[in-house]
Amino acid sequence: MKKSKLIFLVTLLVSCFSAKAVEYIPITTNNTCLVLKVNDKNRLEQTYFGKKVKDMGEMKTVDQETFASYSTFGTNHVFEAALRAIQADGNTSTELGYVSSSVKKIDGNITQTTIELKDEYYDLFVTINYKAYQQEDILEQWVEIKNGQKKSIKLTNFASSDLSFNATEYYVSHFHGDWSNEMNISEQKLTEGIKIVDSKLGVRTNQFTHPSFILSLNQQASETSGEIIGGTLAWPGNFQFCFEVDNSNKLRVISGANPYASEYTLEKNEVFKTPSLLFTYSNEGTGKMTRDFHRWARKYGIKNGNKERSILLNNWEATYFDFDEAKLTRIIDDAAKMGFELFLLDDGWFGNKHPRNADNAGLGDWQTNTKKLPNGIPYLINECKKRNIKFGIWVEPEMVNPDSELYEKHPDWVIAQPHRERVLQRNQLILDLSNPKVQEFVYNTIDNILTENPGIEYVKWDCNRYVFNSGSSYLPADKQSHLFIDYSKNLLEVMNKVSKKYPNVTFMACSGGGGRIDYGSMKHFDEYWISDNNDVLQRITTQWGAQYFFPTIGLASHVSVAPNHITNRSFSLKSRFDIAMAGKLGMDLQPSQMTEKEYEFSKNAIQKYKEIRSTILMGDLYRILSPYKQNRTTFMYVNDNKSEAIVFNFLVRKEIYPTPPTIVLQGLDPNKKYTLKEINKDPDDWSRFSKYEGKTFSGDYLMTVGLHFAMYNEYESLVIQLNETK
Ligand code: DGJ
């Protein structure tokens, strides 16, 4: 044998049997960086997540601390695992080895990294995918798990992401509440052991909790400084975030669809695709995190994220189920005269054999009620057209009342366990979306309404209950535990099909208030209804909570009657308008029931909103004073070129001897001059803002010295418009 050939063979043999070279996989955005590493044992590890370093090469010059990445229940992992699979032969362990990785530029802003892993013995393949959104500093991660074995395998844990941290202290903020009291934020210090934030409701899963978390390292979360990781799961189904602080004070965060009661069988060659976790790192507190998510959402997360929204009048609180053609025509007429751009017809327009005159009948029978609306929906569309406003309609396509023709025909279409009571919630049952026939029905419901009534430009898609007894008459006995996953997967498919067919129809995600707001659904929805509660105080905290992750452009907020129907508290029309104008303005009351003064105020406020809505809906949000910390709440929006800002102030408790806080503004251009003016002023009250009215200050002054004015009365509000003065 020639000498050179021998050397080649020896080198080959040595390289085959010696430890593999360490490989680094950096996933970067403009300001952040997640670094994964393939160690000498061919395992994938996380070695860094934080602020981007200028020279990534330096990362390789010294051994960094490492953590298991996408941990498995295997042979050497003693904490919660991202993946637990039972192989076809019954082996309960998984050991993933690195196979390859690749990077693809999707466009100028998105880079996709794909990492292929395979069990060291079994044909179980795992693909971890990351999309890095450069400008917005958002990372998206999802995982595909493929069974290559001849027989089926079972997955009991199937997380989307597994991130680790080493800090002195960890604080987690998450969102909780219930119907009419959504999105309260609560922050806790993590102690040794596990904290789980999850939902097990199956459908309308955000009623009690929300699939978003804020993790603050070393200190409590602050708005303007400190290391923050914000994560939100793009999934309308059950979710779970598991925070585990281990014996050496390291933290592992495992996020994904909830494995609870959801063991999933994968047949040969079947792939389980997890939902995406969207996450970001900020070293400038929660403020930057929010602005990054809002910018990302307007581009990628919410349907038509950069398109102007219509100001609408909704008849729900104005009439509930009690309406007819004449009443609605009157409301449409009033709405158009007041300056509204769309009329939204809510629940109660359908059902004949079982008319929908209350919430106990008709759901599922999507034929216009001929008694209430003898000329059908086209008549109302036409009444709107005549007045140059748009028409929208309410649906709840996934549900059925037992008192309906649909249930008479298909009693087996509902989610229910055999031999158990069919427990009702709001007098209704849930249609079983694991069944393809039901999927088709749900899709056709919306499609038929839209094709049979051309001219509908807005759809409010509601969903008013969650799952109690999760059985499916469609799924086989050994796959009953697929229901939670399959329902959500199929729901997303229906949403996708609908939004593809109707790209220009505006869709609102509603779920008995804010029960379904997640980035899996929001891709197909232009707006979201965060709560049925339009009480000003309640709205302050609910909107505050929702806006941590979800953009103002979708945040529908309505002026409703006083006293409020849910809390019985009374608020001035001005403060009701002010809080609704802080989001996407709408109204739920009848103009005909207003006094002349109220009518004038409303008309002017709507006009004003039209002038400033682009700054509110598409501007950057800065939270200045938190409703959780003091009597005063202040937040502001600044438009892209920093030429306009709108500052909202609310007083939540009476101040007899006011101790006004200094409102130090943020986000302005220090070198620009701004003229200040109060808007939506109550014509019958004196101005708290008179010392600043009409005056001009530099952005520098406003962001350093700030504003200082008293507010006195419980629930009073004050809105300031700042415009650049050249
Ligand atoms: C619950 C929604 O949140 C309300 O706005 C309204 O549409 C009702 N459902 C109608 O039943």
XYZ file of C-alpha atoms and ligand atoms in Angstrom:
737
model
C 0.000 0.000 0.000
C 1.284 3.441 -0.868
C 2.326 5.634 2.100
C -0.185 8.412 1.284
C -3.065 5.948 1.080
C -2.111 4.475 4.446
C -2.002 7.928 6.074
C -5.447 8.673 4.642
C -6.911 5.456 6.018
C -5.391 5.961 9.451
C -6.707 9.529 9.580
C -10.147 8.314 8.585
C -10.160 5.619 11.261
C -8.933 8.021 13.941
C -11.583 10.562 13.060
C -14.287 7.898 13.115
C -13.453 6.634 16.572
C -12.283 9.790 18.340
C -14.614 12.456 19.835
C -16.327 14.664 17.260
C -15.273 18.259 16.828
C -17.425 20.699 18.747
C -19.815 22.589 16.478
C -21.577 25.901 17.219
C -24.974 26.887 15.856
C -25.679 30.589 16.461
C -29.233 31.839 15.956
C -29.126 35.601 15.857
C -31.271 38.678 15.358
C -30.054 42.283 15.224
C -29.656 42.468 19.005
C -29.981 38.966 20.427
C -28.349 35.641 20.098
C -29.098 32.064 21.059
C -26.057 29.814 20.709
C -26.406 26.055 20.509
C -23.472 23.706 20.534
C -22.947 20.106 19.521
C -20.649 18.689 22.182
C -17.964 16.043 21.813
C -20.552 13.373 22.613
C -22.677 14.561 19.707
C -25.406 16.031 21.928
C -27.094 19.375 21.304
C -26.625 21.909 24.102
C -27.603 25.499 24.765
C -24.571 27.549 25.613
C -25.747 31.171 25.467
C -28.926 33.221 25.184
C -28.803 36.976 25.555
C -27.482 40.174 24.046
C -25.680 39.643 20.771
C -21.888 39.845 20.938
C -20.026 41.570 18.142
C -17.577 38.741 17.529
C -19.276 35.373 17.728
C -15.881 33.743 17.237
C -14.911 34.644 20.803
C -17.656 32.326 22.015
C -15.571 29.389 20.818
C -12.287 30.336 22.469
C -13.256 29.072 25.909
C -15.607 26.404 27.279
C -18.896 28.124 28.014
C -21.429 26.858 30.482
C -23.852 24.488 28.759
C -27.344 23.132 29.340
C -29.175 20.259 27.711
C -31.100 21.522 24.733
C -34.385 19.798 23.918
C -33.986 17.410 26.840
C -35.405 13.916 26.650
C -36.532 11.359 29.163
C -33.589 9.086 28.566
C -30.687 7.677 30.497
C -29.089 10.657 32.199
C -31.648 13.432 32.544
C -33.312 13.751 35.933
C -35.440 16.872 35.445
C -38.578 17.608 33.446
C -38.022 16.662 29.827
C -39.077 18.364 26.613
C -39.661 15.023 24.906
C -40.777 11.693 26.307
C -41.512 8.916 23.863
C -42.330 5.252 24.276
C -40.646 3.429 21.427
C -42.433 0.721 19.446
C -40.742 -2.018 21.500
C -41.715 -0.423 24.822
C -38.386 1.255 25.597
C -39.295 4.443 27.459
C -36.048 6.315 26.796
C -34.923 8.615 24.008
C -31.331 9.688 23.369
C -31.026 12.243 20.606
C -27.811 12.601 18.680
C -26.993 15.454 16.338
C -27.250 14.703 12.608
C -26.971 17.987 10.740
C -28.069 21.596 10.593
C -28.751 24.100 7.863
C -29.506 27.787 7.554
C -31.819 29.322 4.979
C -32.493 32.999 4.353
C -36.227 33.265 3.829
C -36.046 36.966 3.002
C -34.136 40.064 4.071
C -35.556 39.826 7.590
C -36.079 36.131 8.369
C -33.461 33.425 8.703
C -34.483 29.840 9.329
C -32.190 27.367 11.080
C -33.071 23.679 10.975
C -31.384 21.145 13.221
C -31.825 17.431 12.570
C -31.515 14.992 15.467
C -32.048 11.240 15.624
C -32.313 8.755 18.436
C -29.028 6.904 18.715
C -30.695 3.516 18.354
C -34.280 3.942 17.230
C -35.723 5.484 14.101
C -37.131 8.470 15.930
C -36.311 11.721 14.160
C -36.554 15.181 15.663
C -36.242 18.394 13.679
C -35.865 21.617 15.633
C -36.700 24.737 13.643
C -35.950 28.354 14.451
C -37.009 31.435 12.585
C -35.069 34.534 13.557
C -36.831 37.842 12.792
C -33.868 40.193 12.574
C -35.356 43.644 12.975
C -37.938 42.720 15.585
C -35.577 40.561 17.706
C -38.142 37.760 17.849
C -37.295 34.057 17.685
C -39.783 31.408 16.723
C -39.188 27.771 17.595
C -41.117 24.645 16.731
C -40.284 20.961 16.592
C -41.238 18.088 14.314
C -41.118 14.557 15.712
C -41.228 11.714 13.208
C -41.745 8.029 13.843
C -39.613 5.982 11.437
C -40.279 2.682 13.230
C -42.417 -0.074 11.768
C -44.953 0.093 14.586
C -46.544 2.998 16.383
C -44.815 4.913 19.152
C -46.414 6.989 21.888
C -45.483 10.559 22.810
C -46.274 11.651 26.329
C -44.338 14.963 26.286
C -43.816 17.028 23.155
C -42.588 20.514 24.021
C -41.933 23.262 21.514
C -38.963 24.687 23.340
C -36.607 24.034 26.231
C -34.576 27.041 27.397
C -32.155 27.200 30.310
C -30.823 30.061 32.426
C -28.301 30.640 35.165
C -29.051 33.756 37.208
C -29.151 34.623 40.897
C -32.922 35.055 40.994
C -35.820 34.419 38.634
C -39.165 36.222 38.526
C -42.035 35.027 36.398
C -45.014 37.150 35.419
C -48.050 35.492 33.946
C -51.661 36.369 33.229
C -54.733 35.072 34.998
C -58.410 35.858 35.448
C -61.813 34.688 34.367
C -64.730 35.850 32.264
C -64.993 39.651 32.510
C -61.784 39.872 34.517
C -59.161 38.818 31.998
C -55.396 39.364 31.743
C -54.468 40.298 35.308
C -50.726 40.162 35.617
C -49.023 38.590 38.575
C -45.299 38.299 39.254
C -43.677 35.711 41.501
C -40.169 34.818 42.493
C -39.368 31.262 41.504
C -38.139 29.000 44.272
C -36.532 25.578 44.022
C -38.883 23.117 42.373
C -41.501 23.510 39.700
C -44.042 26.167 38.841
C -46.488 25.333 36.091
C -48.631 27.840 34.239
C -51.083 25.994 32.033
C -54.563 25.585 30.659
C -56.578 22.377 30.603
C -59.780 23.894 29.212
C -59.336 22.341 25.747
C -61.288 25.047 23.926
C -61.468 28.747 24.862
C -58.308 27.916 26.765
C -57.396 31.443 27.864
C -60.373 31.995 30.118
C -58.301 31.540 33.295
C -54.721 31.791 32.069
C -52.900 33.025 29.022
C -50.187 31.295 26.948
C -47.630 34.039 27.576
C -44.964 34.569 30.232
C -42.382 37.148 31.159
C -39.224 35.892 32.824
C -37.027 38.446 34.551
C -33.463 37.514 35.477
C -31.796 38.636 38.728
C -34.474 41.191 39.664
C -38.182 41.907 39.379
C -39.299 42.936 35.918
C -38.927 46.600 35.148
C -40.304 48.556 32.236
C -37.070 50.169 31.107
C -34.131 48.080 32.325
C -33.060 44.554 33.164
C -32.920 41.234 31.375
C -36.285 39.952 30.246
C -37.384 36.928 28.282
C -40.911 37.136 26.917
C -42.540 34.029 25.478
C -45.933 33.291 23.972
C -47.225 30.059 22.479
C -48.981 30.240 19.120
C -51.655 27.699 19.989
C -55.374 27.969 20.790
C -55.360 24.677 22.711
C -54.147 23.514 26.086
C -50.683 24.862 26.834
C -48.076 24.413 29.514
C -45.090 26.446 30.689
C -43.000 24.551 33.198
C -40.402 26.531 35.172
C -38.036 24.261 37.075
C -35.320 25.595 39.366
C -32.902 22.768 39.996
C -30.469 21.817 42.751
C -27.845 24.262 41.460
C -30.280 27.163 41.055
C -30.425 26.837 37.287
C -33.741 27.347 35.586
C -35.231 25.287 32.797
C -38.311 26.615 30.962
C -40.201 24.023 28.957
C -43.008 25.404 26.806
C -45.528 23.766 24.541
C -48.917 22.185 24.072
C -50.044 20.746 27.386
C -49.171 17.041 27.652
C -52.004 16.694 30.212
C -54.373 13.859 29.193
C -52.937 14.069 25.684
C -50.713 11.029 25.030
C -50.298 10.960 21.275
C -49.766 7.826 19.172
C -47.605 8.302 16.097
C -48.012 5.694 13.391
C -45.161 4.766 11.053
C -43.906 7.850 9.172
C -46.355 10.134 10.969
C -45.045 13.542 12.064
C -46.092 15.453 15.170
C -45.576 19.171 14.641
C -45.565 21.248 17.810
C -46.962 24.772 17.935
C -44.463 27.628 17.767
C -43.086 29.371 20.793
C -42.386 33.003 19.980
C -39.854 34.527 22.312
C -37.557 37.448 22.721
C -34.750 38.644 24.925
C -34.576 42.261 26.050
C -31.934 43.903 28.196
C -34.055 47.038 28.352
C -36.960 45.668 30.379
C -40.506 44.805 29.392
C -41.033 48.004 27.378
C -38.720 46.898 24.580
C -40.160 43.387 24.731
C -43.661 44.751 24.102
C -42.624 47.054 21.297
C -40.734 44.213 19.609
C -43.765 41.942 19.820
C -46.102 44.666 18.524
C -43.845 45.415 15.569
C -43.457 41.718 14.840
C -47.210 41.146 15.153
C -48.152 43.924 12.774
C -45.879 42.340 10.168
C -46.305 38.629 10.817
C -48.591 37.857 13.748
C -51.980 39.376 13.014
C -54.011 39.448 9.822
C -53.689 42.700 7.883
C -51.479 44.109 10.639
C -50.787 47.352 8.835
C -54.258 48.038 7.467
C -56.473 50.730 8.966
C -59.340 49.489 11.156
C -62.980 50.599 11.021
C -64.739 52.238 13.945
C -67.780 50.083 14.598
C -71.068 50.092 16.426
C -72.046 46.697 17.835
C -75.633 46.040 18.893
C -74.837 43.440 21.601
C -75.205 45.513 24.769
C -77.541 47.878 22.952
C -80.219 45.268 22.253
C -78.981 41.818 23.303
C -81.366 39.331 21.599
C -84.235 41.775 21.460
C -84.231 43.336 18.004
C -86.021 43.378 14.692
C -85.421 44.912 11.297
C -86.831 48.321 12.249
C -84.769 48.609 15.424
C -81.576 47.624 13.633
C -82.248 49.988 10.738
C -82.611 52.816 13.234
C -79.310 51.880 14.893
C -77.597 51.661 11.498
C -78.907 55.103 10.644
C -77.734 56.561 13.961
C -74.355 54.868 13.624
C -73.736 56.338 10.189
C -74.786 59.822 11.314
C -72.496 59.657 14.338
C -69.472 58.837 12.197
C -69.189 55.066 12.637
C -67.749 53.150 9.713
C -69.260 49.722 10.336
C -72.314 48.182 11.958
C -71.805 44.793 13.633
C -74.874 42.601 14.117
C -74.315 40.363 17.133
C -75.906 37.169 18.418
C -79.620 36.418 17.884
C -80.162 36.765 14.124
C -80.650 33.057 13.278
C -82.733 29.952 14.041
C -86.357 29.402 12.999
C -87.600 26.108 14.410
C -85.578 26.962 17.529
C -85.328 30.740 17.329
C -82.285 32.288 18.966
C -84.108 34.628 21.332
C -81.894 33.737 24.277
C -78.711 31.712 24.716
C -80.643 28.461 25.191
C -81.669 27.700 21.585
C -80.779 27.912 17.935
C -77.003 27.648 18.069
C -75.982 25.538 15.073
C -78.937 26.578 12.877
C -77.340 29.281 10.767
C -80.445 30.366 8.838
C -81.711 33.914 9.253
C -84.629 34.212 11.659
C -87.428 35.254 9.341
C -89.570 36.697 12.118
C -86.960 39.182 13.271
C -85.445 39.800 9.852
C -88.083 39.085 7.173
C -85.913 40.585 4.437
C -82.823 38.731 5.512
C -79.256 39.862 5.990
C -79.007 41.373 2.447
C -81.566 43.986 3.532
C -79.350 45.102 6.422
C -76.250 45.074 4.226
C -78.079 47.315 1.832
C -79.211 49.683 4.602
C -75.531 50.009 5.562
C -74.454 50.510 1.955
C -77.030 53.274 1.486
C -75.386 55.112 4.369
C -71.872 54.330 3.231
C -70.921 52.138 6.152
C -69.872 48.478 6.249
C -71.774 45.520 7.677
C -70.479 42.805 10.001
C -72.002 39.703 11.570
C -71.555 37.441 14.634
C -71.053 33.654 14.466
C -70.205 30.909 16.917
C -69.602 28.071 14.469
C -68.027 25.482 16.793
C -70.982 25.227 19.161
C -74.493 23.812 19.345
C -77.502 24.166 21.632
C -79.262 20.864 22.335
C -82.359 22.843 21.336
C -81.454 23.051 17.661
C -82.080 21.262 14.391
C -78.346 20.566 14.144
C -78.370 18.604 17.391
C -81.550 16.789 16.398
C -79.728 15.589 13.273
C -76.233 15.007 14.692
C -76.288 14.284 18.421
C -73.032 12.353 17.922
C -71.167 15.410 16.673
C -70.493 16.842 20.133
C -67.580 16.411 22.510
C -68.819 14.091 25.264
C -67.806 10.879 27.002
C -70.227 7.960 26.552
C -72.345 7.033 29.607
C -71.739 10.466 31.147
C -73.964 13.472 31.493
C -73.660 15.950 28.618
C -72.835 18.874 30.857
C -73.931 22.197 29.373
C -72.185 25.516 29.767
C -74.147 28.578 28.627
C -76.692 25.971 27.487
C -74.389 24.654 24.800
C -72.097 21.825 23.745
C -68.925 21.847 21.642
C -68.807 20.334 18.182
C -66.117 17.667 17.863
C -63.589 19.125 15.448
C -61.531 15.927 15.397
C -64.278 14.665 13.060
C -63.636 15.763 9.419
C -67.381 16.056 8.787
C -67.656 18.523 11.651
C -64.651 20.446 10.332
C -66.412 20.725 7.005
C -69.609 21.878 8.719
C -67.779 24.593 10.675
C -65.986 25.820 7.556
C -69.206 25.727 5.520
C -71.087 27.649 8.190
C -68.858 30.675 7.690
C -68.395 30.161 3.973
C -72.154 29.911 3.370
C -72.959 32.991 5.412
C -70.375 34.963 3.449
C -71.292 33.651 0.008
C -75.055 33.819 0.519
C -74.850 37.393 1.793
C -72.318 39.192 -0.384
C -71.189 42.431 1.185
C -70.406 41.183 4.697
C -67.092 42.831 5.533
C -66.584 41.829 9.158
C -67.092 38.593 11.106
C -67.014 38.263 14.900
C -66.109 34.603 15.562
C -67.197 33.753 19.092
C -66.692 30.670 21.286
C -68.461 30.537 24.616
C -67.497 27.426 26.504
C -64.696 25.036 27.366
C -64.465 21.241 27.542
C -65.748 19.226 30.519
C -65.891 15.592 29.437
C -63.436 15.189 26.629
C -64.690 12.245 24.599
C -65.057 11.882 20.853
C -67.380 9.489 19.073
C -65.156 9.886 16.014
C -61.742 8.989 17.454
C -61.026 5.277 18.052
C -60.873 4.007 21.633
C -57.065 3.935 21.707
C -56.805 7.507 20.402
C -59.287 9.288 22.652
C -56.376 11.177 24.211
C -55.739 12.857 20.823
C -58.823 15.023 21.216
C -57.260 18.128 22.773
C -54.467 18.260 20.192
C -56.607 17.332 17.182
C -59.336 19.837 18.058
C -56.847 22.717 18.061
C -54.947 21.533 15.004
C -58.162 21.203 13.010
C -59.525 24.479 14.317
C -56.402 26.224 13.022
C -56.878 24.509 9.678
C -60.458 25.761 9.431
C -59.361 29.281 10.409
C -56.609 29.111 7.801
C -58.985 28.005 5.071
C -61.464 30.743 5.932
C -58.889 33.535 6.121
C -57.306 32.396 2.839
C -60.638 32.485 1.065
C -61.608 35.834 2.595
C -58.404 37.870 2.896
C -60.311 41.160 2.811
C -63.015 40.325 5.311
C -62.077 41.515 8.798
C -62.266 38.762 11.435
C -62.512 39.361 15.158
C -61.379 36.620 17.551
C -63.833 36.575 20.424
C -64.346 33.908 23.010
C -66.877 34.939 25.603
C -64.573 37.918 25.959
C -60.854 37.166 25.837
C -60.827 33.384 25.878
C -58.922 32.869 22.653
C -56.040 35.216 21.991
C -52.921 33.501 20.789
C -50.632 33.912 17.813
C -51.749 30.585 16.297
C -55.235 32.045 15.851
C -54.295 35.705 15.416
C -52.667 35.027 12.034
C -56.218 34.587 10.776
C -57.832 37.436 12.721
C -57.558 41.195 12.362
C -58.951 42.041 15.779
C -59.467 40.471 19.189
C -62.103 41.007 21.843
C -60.246 40.938 25.115
C -63.207 41.118 27.498
C -66.974 41.459 27.671
C -66.368 43.888 30.485
C -66.311 47.476 29.221
C -66.105 48.976 32.706
C -63.339 51.608 32.565
C -61.429 50.374 35.617
C -61.545 46.799 34.468
C -60.520 47.758 30.948
C -57.460 49.629 32.263
C -55.935 46.448 33.713
C -57.246 44.083 31.032
C -55.890 46.167 28.164
C -52.667 46.788 30.102
C -52.198 43.013 30.432
C -53.142 42.133 26.850
C -50.779 44.691 25.390
C -47.647 43.088 26.830
C -47.737 40.687 23.882
C -50.619 41.672 21.604
C -50.724 44.746 19.394
C -53.040 47.706 19.788
C -54.119 47.456 16.151
C -56.207 44.401 17.052
C -57.394 45.480 20.495
C -61.123 46.146 20.039
C -62.455 48.309 22.845
C -66.027 49.565 23.125
C -67.856 52.409 24.812
C -70.855 50.931 26.584
C -73.688 52.048 28.833
C -73.541 53.487 32.338
C -73.991 51.981 34.832
C -71.963 49.150 33.394
C -74.019 45.990 32.805
C -71.472 43.726 34.443
C -70.059 45.754 37.352
C -72.900 48.232 37.846
C -70.283 50.990 38.217
C -70.868 54.296 36.474
C -68.281 56.161 34.469
C -68.486 59.429 32.577
C -68.934 59.145 28.827
C -65.574 60.878 28.501
C -63.643 58.242 30.459
C -65.502 55.477 28.586
C -64.423 57.051 25.304
C -60.889 57.667 26.535
C -60.221 54.027 27.437
C -61.864 52.768 24.233
C -59.826 55.225 22.170
C -56.672 53.764 23.733
C -57.424 50.703 21.595
C -59.509 50.146 18.462
C -62.587 52.223 19.105
C -66.104 50.825 18.949
C -69.401 51.319 20.744
C -72.016 49.004 22.227
C -74.831 51.428 23.006
C -77.605 53.073 21.075
C -76.995 56.682 20.051
C -80.755 57.258 20.299
C -80.520 56.788 24.059
C -78.005 59.621 24.476
C -78.665 63.170 25.573
C -77.865 65.895 23.071
C -74.663 66.737 24.920
C -73.553 63.114 25.013
C -74.332 62.799 21.324
C -72.172 65.831 20.490
C -69.323 64.599 22.685
C -69.409 61.166 21.021
C -69.479 62.597 17.525
C -66.476 64.808 18.227
C -64.542 62.014 19.914
C -65.100 59.730 16.917
C -63.929 62.476 14.593
C -60.828 63.033 16.740
C -60.108 59.305 16.806
C -60.107 59.236 13.016
C -57.350 61.868 13.060
C -55.119 60.118 15.594
C -55.904 56.422 15.160
C -52.836 55.599 13.115
C -50.583 56.748 15.975
C -52.597 54.724 18.503
C -52.995 51.592 16.446
C -49.585 51.485 14.791
C -47.443 53.511 17.162
C -44.981 52.292 19.770
C -46.443 51.781 23.228
C -44.645 53.164 26.297
C -46.040 52.277 29.726
C -45.274 55.124 32.130
C -47.290 54.538 35.344
C -48.705 51.138 36.176
C -52.284 50.677 37.449
C -50.842 48.043 39.783
C -48.607 50.520 41.580
C -50.358 53.846 42.134
C -53.587 55.807 41.737
C -52.611 57.157 38.362
C -52.143 55.143 35.189
C -50.318 56.659 32.249
C -49.272 55.181 28.927
C -48.528 56.678 25.562
C -48.210 55.894 21.870
C -45.580 57.448 19.616
C -45.807 57.207 15.849
C -42.996 55.889 13.691
C -41.345 59.175 12.789
C -41.920 60.541 16.289
C -43.941 63.494 15.037
C -47.043 62.650 17.079
C -47.719 61.108 20.469
C -50.925 60.485 22.409
C -50.692 60.231 26.209
C -53.537 58.599 28.173
C -53.984 59.270 31.903
C -56.577 57.705 34.222
C -57.118 58.212 37.933
C -58.370 55.056 39.588
C -59.024 56.432 43.087
C -60.288 59.779 44.335
C -57.521 62.139 45.432
C -58.775 64.793 47.869
C -55.318 66.320 48.225
C -53.655 65.205 45.003
C -49.999 64.310 45.037
C -49.477 64.303 41.296
C -46.687 62.090 40.060
C -44.272 63.419 37.472
C -45.086 61.994 34.092
C -41.731 61.519 32.418
C -42.534 60.778 28.805
C -40.680 58.244 26.686
C -40.052 57.461 23.050
C -40.029 61.055 21.740
C -37.260 62.610 19.700
C -35.204 64.696 22.181
C -34.373 67.153 19.424
C -37.917 67.734 18.259
C -40.307 70.359 19.630
C -43.807 69.279 20.552
C -46.950 71.341 21.107
C -49.264 69.942 23.777
C -53.026 69.946 23.786
C -55.708 68.181 25.749
C -58.221 66.262 23.645
C -61.667 64.854 24.444
C -61.970 67.557 27.105
C -65.126 67.504 29.163
C -66.822 70.786 28.153
C -68.440 71.113 31.596
C -65.310 70.736 33.704
C -62.229 72.914 34.172
C -58.999 71.711 32.628
C -56.393 70.062 34.872
C -53.975 70.618 32.031
C -54.358 74.380 31.459
C -50.771 75.262 32.459
C -49.455 73.196 29.554
C -52.245 73.808 27.047
C -50.919 74.998 23.688
C -47.326 75.254 24.953
C -44.308 73.865 23.155
C -41.511 71.807 24.746
C -38.590 69.829 23.447
C -38.689 66.051 23.509
C -35.630 66.310 25.741
C -37.533 68.391 28.334
C -40.575 66.120 28.241
C -38.427 63.005 28.658
C -36.303 64.512 31.440
C -38.365 66.982 33.450
C -41.737 65.631 32.382
C -45.264 66.825 33.107
C -46.849 67.495 36.438
C -50.579 68.028 36.850
C -53.177 67.021 39.413
C -56.211 64.807 38.823
C -58.953 64.709 41.433
C -62.019 62.645 40.835
C -62.375 58.931 40.890
C -62.091 57.494 37.365
C -61.353 60.818 35.713
C -59.219 60.723 32.617
C -57.128 63.089 30.570
C -55.738 62.585 27.080
C -52.915 64.675 25.652
C -51.962 65.032 22.021
C -48.388 66.042 21.213
C -47.542 67.222 17.750
C -44.194 68.131 16.327
C -43.820 71.883 15.821
C -41.369 72.935 13.173
C -69.897 36.628 24.115
C -69.195 37.797 23.487
O -68.011 38.071 24.166
C -70.137 38.998 23.476
O -69.484 40.125 22.985
C -71.349 38.659 22.656
O -70.989 38.507 21.320
C -72.002 37.397 23.199
N -71.076 36.324 23.339
C -73.131 36.971 22.305
O -73.668 35.802 22.706
